[in-house]
Amino acid sequence: MRTIAFYSPKGGVGKTASAVNIAYLASSSGYSTLLWDLDSQGSASFYLSGGKPGEGKKISKLLEGRAPIADFIEEDVYPNLDFIPAHKSFRNLDIRLEEDERSLPLRAMLSPLSEETSLVVLDCPPGQSRLTEQVLKVADLVYVPLIPTWLSLNSWKQFHEFVCDKKLGAKKLRPFFTLVDRRKNLHRELTEQNHKLFDKPSKAMIPYSSAVERMGEEGRPLELLSPRSQPAIAYRRLWSEIQSELRI
């Protein structure tokens, strides 16, 4: 079993859309995939439930080892794609991991899935916390969506320094540009410097498009909603890179 995470220090950068589309592409490629919505806002739940709020379960029993992770999984939301929807209790997950000695580390919670699941995709909440550290420890690769602006790049720099300082594995970080609008000079300038800005740049750049916005309205991934759209093509390129790196 391999694990990837989609993380951003700030919201509104296309993190959840990326997690959902990559999870769907993995499942449609024949891999048994689990997407876990760790963000209490539950955006991934909207994308996978026809635009309706997801109905996750309170996480305390899982954290304390009193319930198996299987009890929290919605199976086959699409073929080969299982899903753990968010619950409002997830907003206290950081505190529980910090204070409750009975809480199981993220790796231990996921370990029962190893025999039946090929790929776990974690959609993480923004911010830097105890949960962020656990995600960085358990994930094989961490994908960080960035809007091509200087402010977004500054957030990336701070996050990269945090990972280096904590020795959490900076080599597993994979930044990539999202919401790219080539009509803007700065967007063109920064995307053209992609190979200079990052140690391991992605060639996949997700363009700004109303098709991505419609995902939340219609509750479907791009491969079903608008497979010929430019962001759908870009996500297929990103999935190809992920598949190649993970060798799954």
PDB file of C-alpha atoms in Angstrom:
ATOM      1  CA  MET A   1       0.000   0.000   0.000  1.00  0.00           C
ATOM      2  CA  ARG A   2       1.236   3.468  -0.937  1.00  0.00           C
ATOM      3  CA  THR A   3       0.047   6.742   0.558  1.00  0.00           C
ATOM      4  CA  ILE A   4      -0.006  10.232  -0.924  1.00  0.00           C
ATOM      5  CA  ALA A   5      -1.291  13.449   0.599  1.00  0.00           C
ATOM      6  CA  PHE A   6      -2.569  16.713  -0.794  1.00  0.00           C
ATOM      7  CA  TYR A   7      -1.681  19.551   1.529  1.00  0.00           C
ATOM      8  CA  SER A   8      -1.616  23.334   1.402  1.00  0.00           C
ATOM      9  CA  PRO A   9      -0.739  25.874   4.090  1.00  0.00           C
ATOM     10  CA  LYS A  10      -3.774  27.897   2.935  1.00  0.00           C
ATOM     11  CA  GLY A  11      -7.179  27.171   1.477  1.00  0.00           C
ATOM     12  CA  GLY A  12      -8.660  28.032  -1.887  1.00  0.00           C
ATOM     13  CA  VAL A  13      -5.807  26.680  -4.020  1.00  0.00           C
ATOM     14  CA  GLY A  14      -7.452  23.617  -5.554  1.00  0.00           C
ATOM     15  CA  LYS A  15      -6.181  21.097  -3.009  1.00  0.00           C
ATOM     16  CA  THR A  16      -9.367  19.109  -2.610  1.00  0.00           C
ATOM     17  CA  ALA A  17     -10.208  19.162  -6.305  1.00  0.00           C
ATOM     18  CA  SER A  18      -6.748  17.730  -6.925  1.00  0.00           C
ATOM     19  CA  ALA A  19      -7.142  15.009  -4.295  1.00  0.00           C
ATOM     20  CA  VAL A  20     -10.531  13.936  -5.647  1.00  0.00           C
ATOM     21  CA  ASN A  21      -9.485  13.900  -9.292  1.00  0.00           C
ATOM     22  CA  ILE A  22      -6.281  11.969  -8.610  1.00  0.00           C
ATOM     23  CA  ALA A  23      -8.126   9.459  -6.410  1.00  0.00           C
ATOM     24  CA  TYR A  24     -10.677   8.910  -9.174  1.00  0.00           C
ATOM     25  CA  LEU A  25      -7.969   8.526 -11.826  1.00  0.00           C
ATOM     26  CA  ALA A  26      -6.167   5.984  -9.644  1.00  0.00           C
ATOM     27  CA  SER A  27      -9.345   3.972  -9.149  1.00  0.00           C
ATOM     28  CA  SER A  28     -10.219   4.097 -12.851  1.00  0.00           C
ATOM     29  CA  SER A  29      -6.701   2.824 -13.583  1.00  0.00           C
ATOM     30  CA  GLY A  30      -7.584  -0.326 -11.655  1.00  0.00           C
ATOM     31  CA  TYR A  31      -5.994   0.477  -8.281  1.00  0.00           C
ATOM     32  CA  SER A  32      -7.948  -0.148  -5.114  1.00  0.00           C
ATOM     33  CA  THR A  33      -8.040   3.408  -3.773  1.00  0.00           C
ATOM     34  CA  LEU A  34      -9.160   5.057  -0.537  1.00  0.00           C
ATOM     35  CA  LEU A  35      -9.694   8.810  -0.271  1.00  0.00           C
ATOM     36  CA  TRP A  36      -9.803  10.107   3.310  1.00  0.00           C
ATOM     37  CA  ASP A  37     -11.227  13.603   3.780  1.00  0.00           C
ATOM     38  CA  LEU A  38      -9.321  14.807   6.854  1.00  0.00           C
ATOM     39  CA  ASP A  39     -10.565  18.379   6.466  1.00  0.00           C
ATOM     40  CA  SER A  40     -13.561  19.098   8.724  1.00  0.00           C
ATOM     41  CA  GLN A  41     -14.982  21.440   6.050  1.00  0.00           C
ATOM     42  CA  GLY A  42     -15.780  18.301   4.064  1.00  0.00           C
ATOM     43  CA  SER A  43     -15.226  19.672   0.563  1.00  0.00           C
ATOM     44  CA  ALA A  44     -14.226  16.278  -0.817  1.00  0.00           C
ATOM     45  CA  SER A  45     -17.551  14.971   0.423  1.00  0.00           C
ATOM     46  CA  PHE A  46     -19.337  17.483  -1.813  1.00  0.00           C
ATOM     47  CA  TYR A  47     -17.276  16.373  -4.797  1.00  0.00           C
ATOM     48  CA  LEU A  48     -18.117  12.704  -4.255  1.00  0.00           C
ATOM     49  CA  SER A  49     -21.723  12.883  -3.128  1.00  0.00           C
ATOM     50  CA  GLY A  50     -23.505  14.714  -5.901  1.00  0.00           C
ATOM     51  CA  GLY A  51     -22.932  18.133  -4.348  1.00  0.00           C
ATOM     52  CA  LYS A  52     -24.454  17.162  -0.989  1.00  0.00           C
ATOM     53  CA  PRO A  53     -22.765  17.309   2.433  1.00  0.00           C
ATOM     54  CA  GLY A  54     -21.126  14.035   3.396  1.00  0.00           C
ATOM     55  CA  GLU A  55     -22.257  12.109   6.443  1.00  0.00           C
ATOM     56  CA  GLY A  56     -19.074  11.115   8.200  1.00  0.00           C
ATOM     57  CA  LYS A  57     -18.799   9.619  11.662  1.00  0.00           C
ATOM     58  CA  LYS A  58     -17.374  11.019  14.875  1.00  0.00           C
ATOM     59  CA  ILE A  59     -13.714  10.083  14.972  1.00  0.00           C
ATOM     60  CA  SER A  60     -13.147   9.543  18.704  1.00  0.00           C
ATOM     61  CA  LYS A  61     -13.697   5.762  18.649  1.00  0.00           C
ATOM     62  CA  LEU A  62     -11.226   5.350  15.795  1.00  0.00           C
ATOM     63  CA  LEU A  63      -8.633   7.505  17.555  1.00  0.00           C
ATOM     64  CA  GLU A  64      -8.946   5.489  20.732  1.00  0.00           C
ATOM     65  CA  GLY A  65      -8.816   2.130  18.959  1.00  0.00           C
ATOM     66  CA  ARG A  66     -12.389   1.237  19.966  1.00  0.00           C
ATOM     67  CA  ALA A  67     -13.637   0.956  16.369  1.00  0.00           C
ATOM     68  CA  PRO A  68     -11.917  -0.317  13.205  1.00  0.00           C
ATOM     69  CA  ILE A  69     -11.292   2.032  10.323  1.00  0.00           C
ATOM     70  CA  ALA A  70     -13.570  -0.164   8.187  1.00  0.00           C
ATOM     71  CA  ASP A  71     -16.554   1.216  10.132  1.00  0.00           C
ATOM     72  CA  PHE A  72     -15.830   4.686   8.732  1.00  0.00           C
ATOM     73  CA  ILE A  73     -15.429   3.733   5.072  1.00  0.00           C
ATOM     74  CA  GLU A  74     -18.055   4.215   2.386  1.00  0.00           C
ATOM     75  CA  GLU A  75     -17.248   1.473  -0.097  1.00  0.00           C
ATOM     76  CA  ASP A  76     -17.289   1.813  -3.873  1.00  0.00           C
ATOM     77  CA  VAL A  77     -18.507   5.386  -4.257  1.00  0.00           C
ATOM     78  CA  TYR A  78     -17.075   4.636  -7.696  1.00  0.00           C
ATOM     79  CA  PRO A  79     -15.586   1.300  -8.809  1.00  0.00           C
ATOM     80  CA  ASN A  80     -12.331   0.711  -6.875  1.00  0.00           C
ATOM     81  CA  LEU A  81     -12.788   3.968  -4.933  1.00  0.00           C
ATOM     82  CA  ASP A  82     -13.625   3.900  -1.220  1.00  0.00           C
ATOM     83  CA  PHE A  83     -14.091   7.047   0.813  1.00  0.00           C
ATOM     84  CA  ILE A  84     -13.926   8.238   4.422  1.00  0.00           C
ATOM     85  CA  PRO A  85     -16.048  11.406   4.568  1.00  0.00           C
ATOM     86  CA  ALA A  86     -15.263  14.241   6.928  1.00  0.00           C
ATOM     87  CA  HIS A  87     -17.120  14.891  10.168  1.00  0.00           C
ATOM     88  CA  LYS A  88     -17.259  18.084  12.208  1.00  0.00           C
ATOM     89  CA  SER A  89     -15.339  16.282  14.958  1.00  0.00           C
ATOM     90  CA  PHE A  90     -12.294  16.252  12.651  1.00  0.00           C
ATOM     91  CA  ARG A  91     -11.687  19.893  13.573  1.00  0.00           C
ATOM     92  CA  ASN A  92     -10.494  18.629  16.974  1.00  0.00           C
ATOM     93  CA  LEU A  93      -8.213  16.005  15.470  1.00  0.00           C
ATOM     94  CA  ASP A  94      -5.063  18.041  16.028  1.00  0.00           C
ATOM     95  CA  ILE A  95      -5.898  18.561  19.697  1.00  0.00           C
ATOM     96  CA  ARG A  96      -6.699  14.891  20.218  1.00  0.00           C
ATOM     97  CA  LEU A  97      -3.452  13.792  18.635  1.00  0.00           C
ATOM     98  CA  GLU A  98      -1.573  16.247  20.812  1.00  0.00           C
ATOM     99  CA  GLU A  99      -3.265  15.606  24.167  1.00  0.00           C
ATOM    100  CA  ASP A 100      -4.796  12.140  24.177  1.00  0.00           C
ATOM    101  CA  GLU A 101      -2.199   9.448  24.802  1.00  0.00           C
ATOM    102  CA  ARG A 102      -4.769   6.812  23.844  1.00  0.00           C
ATOM    103  CA  SER A 103      -5.045   8.192  20.306  1.00  0.00           C
ATOM    104  CA  LEU A 104      -3.544   6.011  17.630  1.00  0.00           C
ATOM    105  CA  PRO A 105      -1.010   7.525  15.245  1.00  0.00           C
ATOM    106  CA  LEU A 106      -2.200   7.958  11.686  1.00  0.00           C
ATOM    107  CA  ARG A 107       0.021   5.137  10.457  1.00  0.00           C
ATOM    108  CA  ALA A 108      -1.563   2.697  12.913  1.00  0.00           C
ATOM    109  CA  MET A 109      -5.062   3.752  11.869  1.00  0.00           C
ATOM    110  CA  LEU A 110      -4.267   3.074   8.226  1.00  0.00           C
ATOM    111  CA  SER A 111      -2.338  -0.171   8.674  1.00  0.00           C
ATOM    112  CA  PRO A 112      -5.398  -2.505   8.599  1.00  0.00           C
ATOM    113  CA  LEU A 113      -6.000  -1.401   4.998  1.00  0.00           C
ATOM    114  CA  SER A 114      -2.623  -2.550   3.704  1.00  0.00           C
ATOM    115  CA  GLU A 115      -3.740  -5.921   2.324  1.00  0.00           C
ATOM    116  CA  GLU A 116      -6.739  -4.714   0.292  1.00  0.00           C
ATOM    117  CA  THR A 117      -5.831  -1.121  -0.634  1.00  0.00           C
ATOM    118  CA  SER A 118      -3.254  -0.137  -3.248  1.00  0.00           C
ATOM    119  CA  LEU A 119      -3.335   3.631  -2.728  1.00  0.00           C
ATOM    120  CA  VAL A 120      -4.486   5.919   0.075  1.00  0.00           C
ATOM    121  CA  VAL A 121      -5.094   9.578  -0.810  1.00  0.00           C
ATOM    122  CA  LEU A 122      -5.247  11.996   2.136  1.00  0.00           C
ATOM    123  CA  ASP A 123      -7.001  15.329   1.672  1.00  0.00           C
ATOM    124  CA  CYS A 124      -5.510  17.385   4.503  1.00  0.00           C
ATOM    125  CA  PRO A 125      -6.733  20.529   6.257  1.00  0.00           C
ATOM    126  CA  PRO A 126      -4.650  23.694   5.830  1.00  0.00           C
ATOM    127  CA  GLY A 127      -2.252  24.903   8.520  1.00  0.00           C
ATOM    128  CA  GLN A 128       0.739  23.410  10.286  1.00  0.00           C
ATOM    129  CA  SER A 129      -0.101  21.152  13.196  1.00  0.00           C
ATOM    130  CA  ARG A 130       0.373  17.783  14.832  1.00  0.00           C
ATOM    131  CA  LEU A 131      -1.775  16.249  12.089  1.00  0.00           C
ATOM    132  CA  THR A 132       0.432  17.847   9.432  1.00  0.00           C
ATOM    133  CA  GLU A 133       3.468  16.218  11.019  1.00  0.00           C
ATOM    134  CA  GLN A 134       1.777  12.805  11.108  1.00  0.00           C
ATOM    135  CA  VAL A 135       0.724  13.114   7.479  1.00  0.00           C
ATOM    136  CA  LEU A 136       4.287  13.982   6.475  1.00  0.00           C
ATOM    137  CA  LYS A 137       5.561  10.928   8.336  1.00  0.00           C
ATOM    138  CA  VAL A 138       3.105   8.461   6.829  1.00  0.00           C
ATOM    139  CA  ALA A 139       2.875   9.730   3.240  1.00  0.00           C
ATOM    140  CA  ASP A 140       5.217   8.475   0.532  1.00  0.00           C
ATOM    141  CA  LEU A 141       4.713  11.729  -1.395  1.00  0.00           C
ATOM    142  CA  VAL A 142       3.058  15.025  -0.440  1.00  0.00           C
ATOM    143  CA  TYR A 143       1.585  17.144  -3.239  1.00  0.00           C
ATOM    144  CA  VAL A 144       1.389  20.870  -2.545  1.00  0.00           C
ATOM    145  CA  PRO A 145      -0.816  22.922  -4.916  1.00  0.00           C
ATOM    146  CA  LEU A 146       0.313  26.506  -5.415  1.00  0.00           C
ATOM    147  CA  ILE A 147      -1.237  29.414  -7.256  1.00  0.00           C
ATOM    148  CA  PRO A 148       1.506  31.109  -9.314  1.00  0.00           C
ATOM    149  CA  THR A 149       1.801  34.247  -7.171  1.00  0.00           C
ATOM    150  CA  TRP A 150       4.581  35.524  -4.935  1.00  0.00           C
ATOM    151  CA  LEU A 151       2.392  35.208  -1.840  1.00  0.00           C
ATOM    152  CA  SER A 152       1.733  31.555  -2.583  1.00  0.00           C
ATOM    153  CA  LEU A 153       5.433  30.943  -3.199  1.00  0.00           C
ATOM    154  CA  ASN A 154       6.240  32.597   0.121  1.00  0.00           C
ATOM    155  CA  SER A 155       3.832  30.178   1.851  1.00  0.00           C
ATOM    156  CA  TRP A 156       5.614  27.324   0.074  1.00  0.00           C
ATOM    157  CA  LYS A 157       8.997  28.582   1.282  1.00  0.00           C
ATOM    158  CA  GLN A 158       7.783  28.751   4.885  1.00  0.00           C
ATOM    159  CA  PHE A 159       6.285  25.274   4.689  1.00  0.00           C
ATOM    160  CA  HIS A 160       9.449  23.851   3.138  1.00  0.00           C
ATOM    161  CA  GLU A 161      11.497  25.378   5.965  1.00  0.00           C
ATOM    162  CA  PHE A 162       9.102  23.897   8.530  1.00  0.00           C
ATOM    163  CA  VAL A 163       9.490  20.432   7.021  1.00  0.00           C
ATOM    164  CA  CYS A 164      13.275  20.770   6.935  1.00  0.00           C
ATOM    165  CA  ASP A 165      13.458  22.043  10.533  1.00  0.00           C
ATOM    166  CA  LYS A 166      11.293  19.181  11.788  1.00  0.00           C
ATOM    167  CA  LYS A 167      13.188  16.648   9.644  1.00  0.00           C
ATOM    168  CA  LEU A 168       9.901  15.398   8.192  1.00  0.00           C
ATOM    169  CA  GLY A 169      11.174  14.530   4.736  1.00  0.00           C
ATOM    170  CA  ALA A 170      11.489  17.507   2.416  1.00  0.00           C
ATOM    171  CA  LYS A 171      12.429  15.153  -0.426  1.00  0.00           C
ATOM    172  CA  LYS A 172       8.876  13.800  -0.531  1.00  0.00           C
ATOM    173  CA  LEU A 173       7.326  17.223  -1.227  1.00  0.00           C
ATOM    174  CA  ARG A 174       5.934  17.734  -4.733  1.00  0.00           C
ATOM    175  CA  PRO A 175       4.764  21.307  -5.430  1.00  0.00           C
ATOM    176  CA  PHE A 176       2.643  21.941  -8.513  1.00  0.00           C
ATOM    177  CA  PHE A 177       0.835  24.971  -9.908  1.00  0.00           C
ATOM    178  CA  THR A 178      -2.952  25.237  -9.865  1.00  0.00           C
ATOM    179  CA  LEU A 179      -5.525  27.836 -10.929  1.00  0.00           C
ATOM    180  CA  VAL A 180      -3.097  28.924 -13.639  1.00  0.00           C
ATOM    181  CA  ASP A 181      -4.401  31.837 -15.718  1.00  0.00           C
ATOM    182  CA  ARG A 182      -2.029  32.472 -18.597  1.00  0.00           C
ATOM    183  CA  ARG A 183      -3.733  35.765 -19.344  1.00  0.00           C
ATOM    184  CA  LYS A 184      -1.905  37.119 -16.292  1.00  0.00           C
ATOM    185  CA  ASN A 185       1.715  38.153 -16.763  1.00  0.00           C
ATOM    186  CA  LEU A 186       2.814  36.939 -13.332  1.00  0.00           C
ATOM    187  CA  HIS A 187       1.252  33.509 -13.869  1.00  0.00           C
ATOM    188  CA  ARG A 188       3.081  33.120 -17.171  1.00  0.00           C
ATOM    189  CA  GLU A 189       6.332  34.347 -15.674  1.00  0.00           C
ATOM    190  CA  LEU A 190       6.295  32.008 -12.695  1.00  0.00           C
ATOM    191  CA  THR A 191       5.123  28.909 -14.558  1.00  0.00           C
ATOM    192  CA  GLU A 192       7.926  29.436 -17.067  1.00  0.00           C
ATOM    193  CA  GLN A 193      10.385  29.442 -14.124  1.00  0.00           C
ATOM    194  CA  ASN A 194       8.921  26.205 -12.753  1.00  0.00           C
ATOM    195  CA  HIS A 195      12.173  24.231 -13.121  1.00  0.00           C
ATOM    196  CA  LYS A 196      14.129  26.954 -11.309  1.00  0.00           C
ATOM    197  CA  LEU A 197      11.718  27.459  -8.416  1.00  0.00           C
ATOM    198  CA  PHE A 198      11.515  23.860  -7.174  1.00  0.00           C
ATOM    199  CA  ASP A 199      13.861  20.921  -6.693  1.00  0.00           C
ATOM    200  CA  LYS A 200      11.309  18.484  -8.117  1.00  0.00           C
ATOM    201  CA  PRO A 201       8.933  20.493 -10.291  1.00  0.00           C
ATOM    202  CA  SER A 202       5.856  18.929 -11.802  1.00  0.00           C
ATOM    203  CA  LYS A 203       5.216  19.390 -15.504  1.00  0.00           C
ATOM    204  CA  ALA A 204       1.499  19.210 -14.789  1.00  0.00           C
ATOM    205  CA  MET A 205      -0.046  22.651 -14.300  1.00  0.00           C
ATOM    206  CA  ILE A 206      -3.760  22.826 -13.570  1.00  0.00           C
ATOM    207  CA  PRO A 207      -5.397  25.734 -15.410  1.00  0.00           C
ATOM    208  CA  TYR A 208      -8.118  27.917 -13.979  1.00  0.00           C
ATOM    209  CA  SER A 209     -11.418  26.697 -15.397  1.00  0.00           C
ATOM    210  CA  SER A 210     -15.115  26.847 -14.649  1.00  0.00           C
ATOM    211  CA  ALA A 211     -15.138  23.062 -15.125  1.00  0.00           C
ATOM    212  CA  VAL A 212     -13.363  22.649 -11.775  1.00  0.00           C
ATOM    213  CA  GLU A 213     -15.873  24.956 -10.087  1.00  0.00           C
ATOM    214  CA  ARG A 214     -18.703  22.818 -11.466  1.00  0.00           C
ATOM    215  CA  MET A 215     -17.300  19.788  -9.630  1.00  0.00           C
ATOM    216  CA  GLY A 216     -18.737  21.103  -6.374  1.00  0.00           C
ATOM    217  CA  GLU A 217     -22.066  21.948  -7.968  1.00  0.00           C
ATOM    218  CA  GLU A 218     -22.557  18.595  -9.691  1.00  0.00           C
ATOM    219  CA  GLY A 219     -20.576  16.386  -7.321  1.00  0.00           C
ATOM    220  CA  ARG A 220     -18.544  14.529  -9.912  1.00  0.00           C
ATOM    221  CA  PRO A 221     -14.834  14.300 -10.778  1.00  0.00           C
ATOM    222  CA  LEU A 222     -13.649  15.894 -14.007  1.00  0.00           C
ATOM    223  CA  GLU A 223     -13.239  12.585 -15.827  1.00  0.00           C
ATOM    224  CA  LEU A 224     -17.013  12.207 -15.639  1.00  0.00           C
ATOM    225  CA  LEU A 225     -17.962  15.863 -15.773  1.00  0.00           C
ATOM    226  CA  SER A 226     -15.688  17.269 -18.483  1.00  0.00           C
ATOM    227  CA  PRO A 227     -13.017  14.781 -19.612  1.00  0.00           C
ATOM    228  CA  ARG A 228     -11.902  16.879 -22.587  1.00  0.00           C
ATOM    229  CA  SER A 229     -11.381  20.033 -20.532  1.00  0.00           C
ATOM    230  CA  GLN A 230      -7.877  21.377 -20.030  1.00  0.00           C
ATOM    231  CA  PRO A 231      -7.813  20.737 -16.251  1.00  0.00           C
ATOM    232  CA  ALA A 232      -8.914  17.126 -16.819  1.00  0.00           C
ATOM    233  CA  ILE A 233      -6.021  16.670 -19.246  1.00  0.00           C
ATOM    234  CA  ALA A 234      -3.639  18.298 -16.742  1.00  0.00           C
ATOM    235  CA  TYR A 235      -4.800  16.005 -13.926  1.00  0.00           C
ATOM    236  CA  ARG A 236      -4.191  12.976 -16.132  1.00  0.00           C
ATOM    237  CA  ARG A 237      -0.650  14.233 -16.627  1.00  0.00           C
ATOM    238  CA  LEU A 238      -0.223  14.675 -12.874  1.00  0.00           C
ATOM    239  CA  TRP A 239      -1.567  11.160 -12.253  1.00  0.00           C
ATOM    240  CA  SER A 240       0.929   9.799 -14.785  1.00  0.00           C
ATOM    241  CA  GLU A 241       3.758  11.448 -12.822  1.00  0.00           C
ATOM    242  CA  ILE A 242       2.451  10.066  -9.530  1.00  0.00           C
ATOM    243  CA  GLN A 243       2.057   6.574 -10.929  1.00  0.00           C
ATOM    244  CA  SER A 244       5.587   6.650 -12.302  1.00  0.00           C
ATOM    245  CA  GLU A 245       7.102   7.808  -9.016  1.00  0.00           C
ATOM    246  CA  LEU A 246       5.207   5.386  -6.813  1.00  0.00           C
ATOM    247  CA  ARG A 247       5.692   2.478  -9.217  1.00  0.00           C
ATOM    248  CA  ILE A 248       2.380   0.964  -8.275  1.00  0.00           C
TER     249      ILE A 248
END
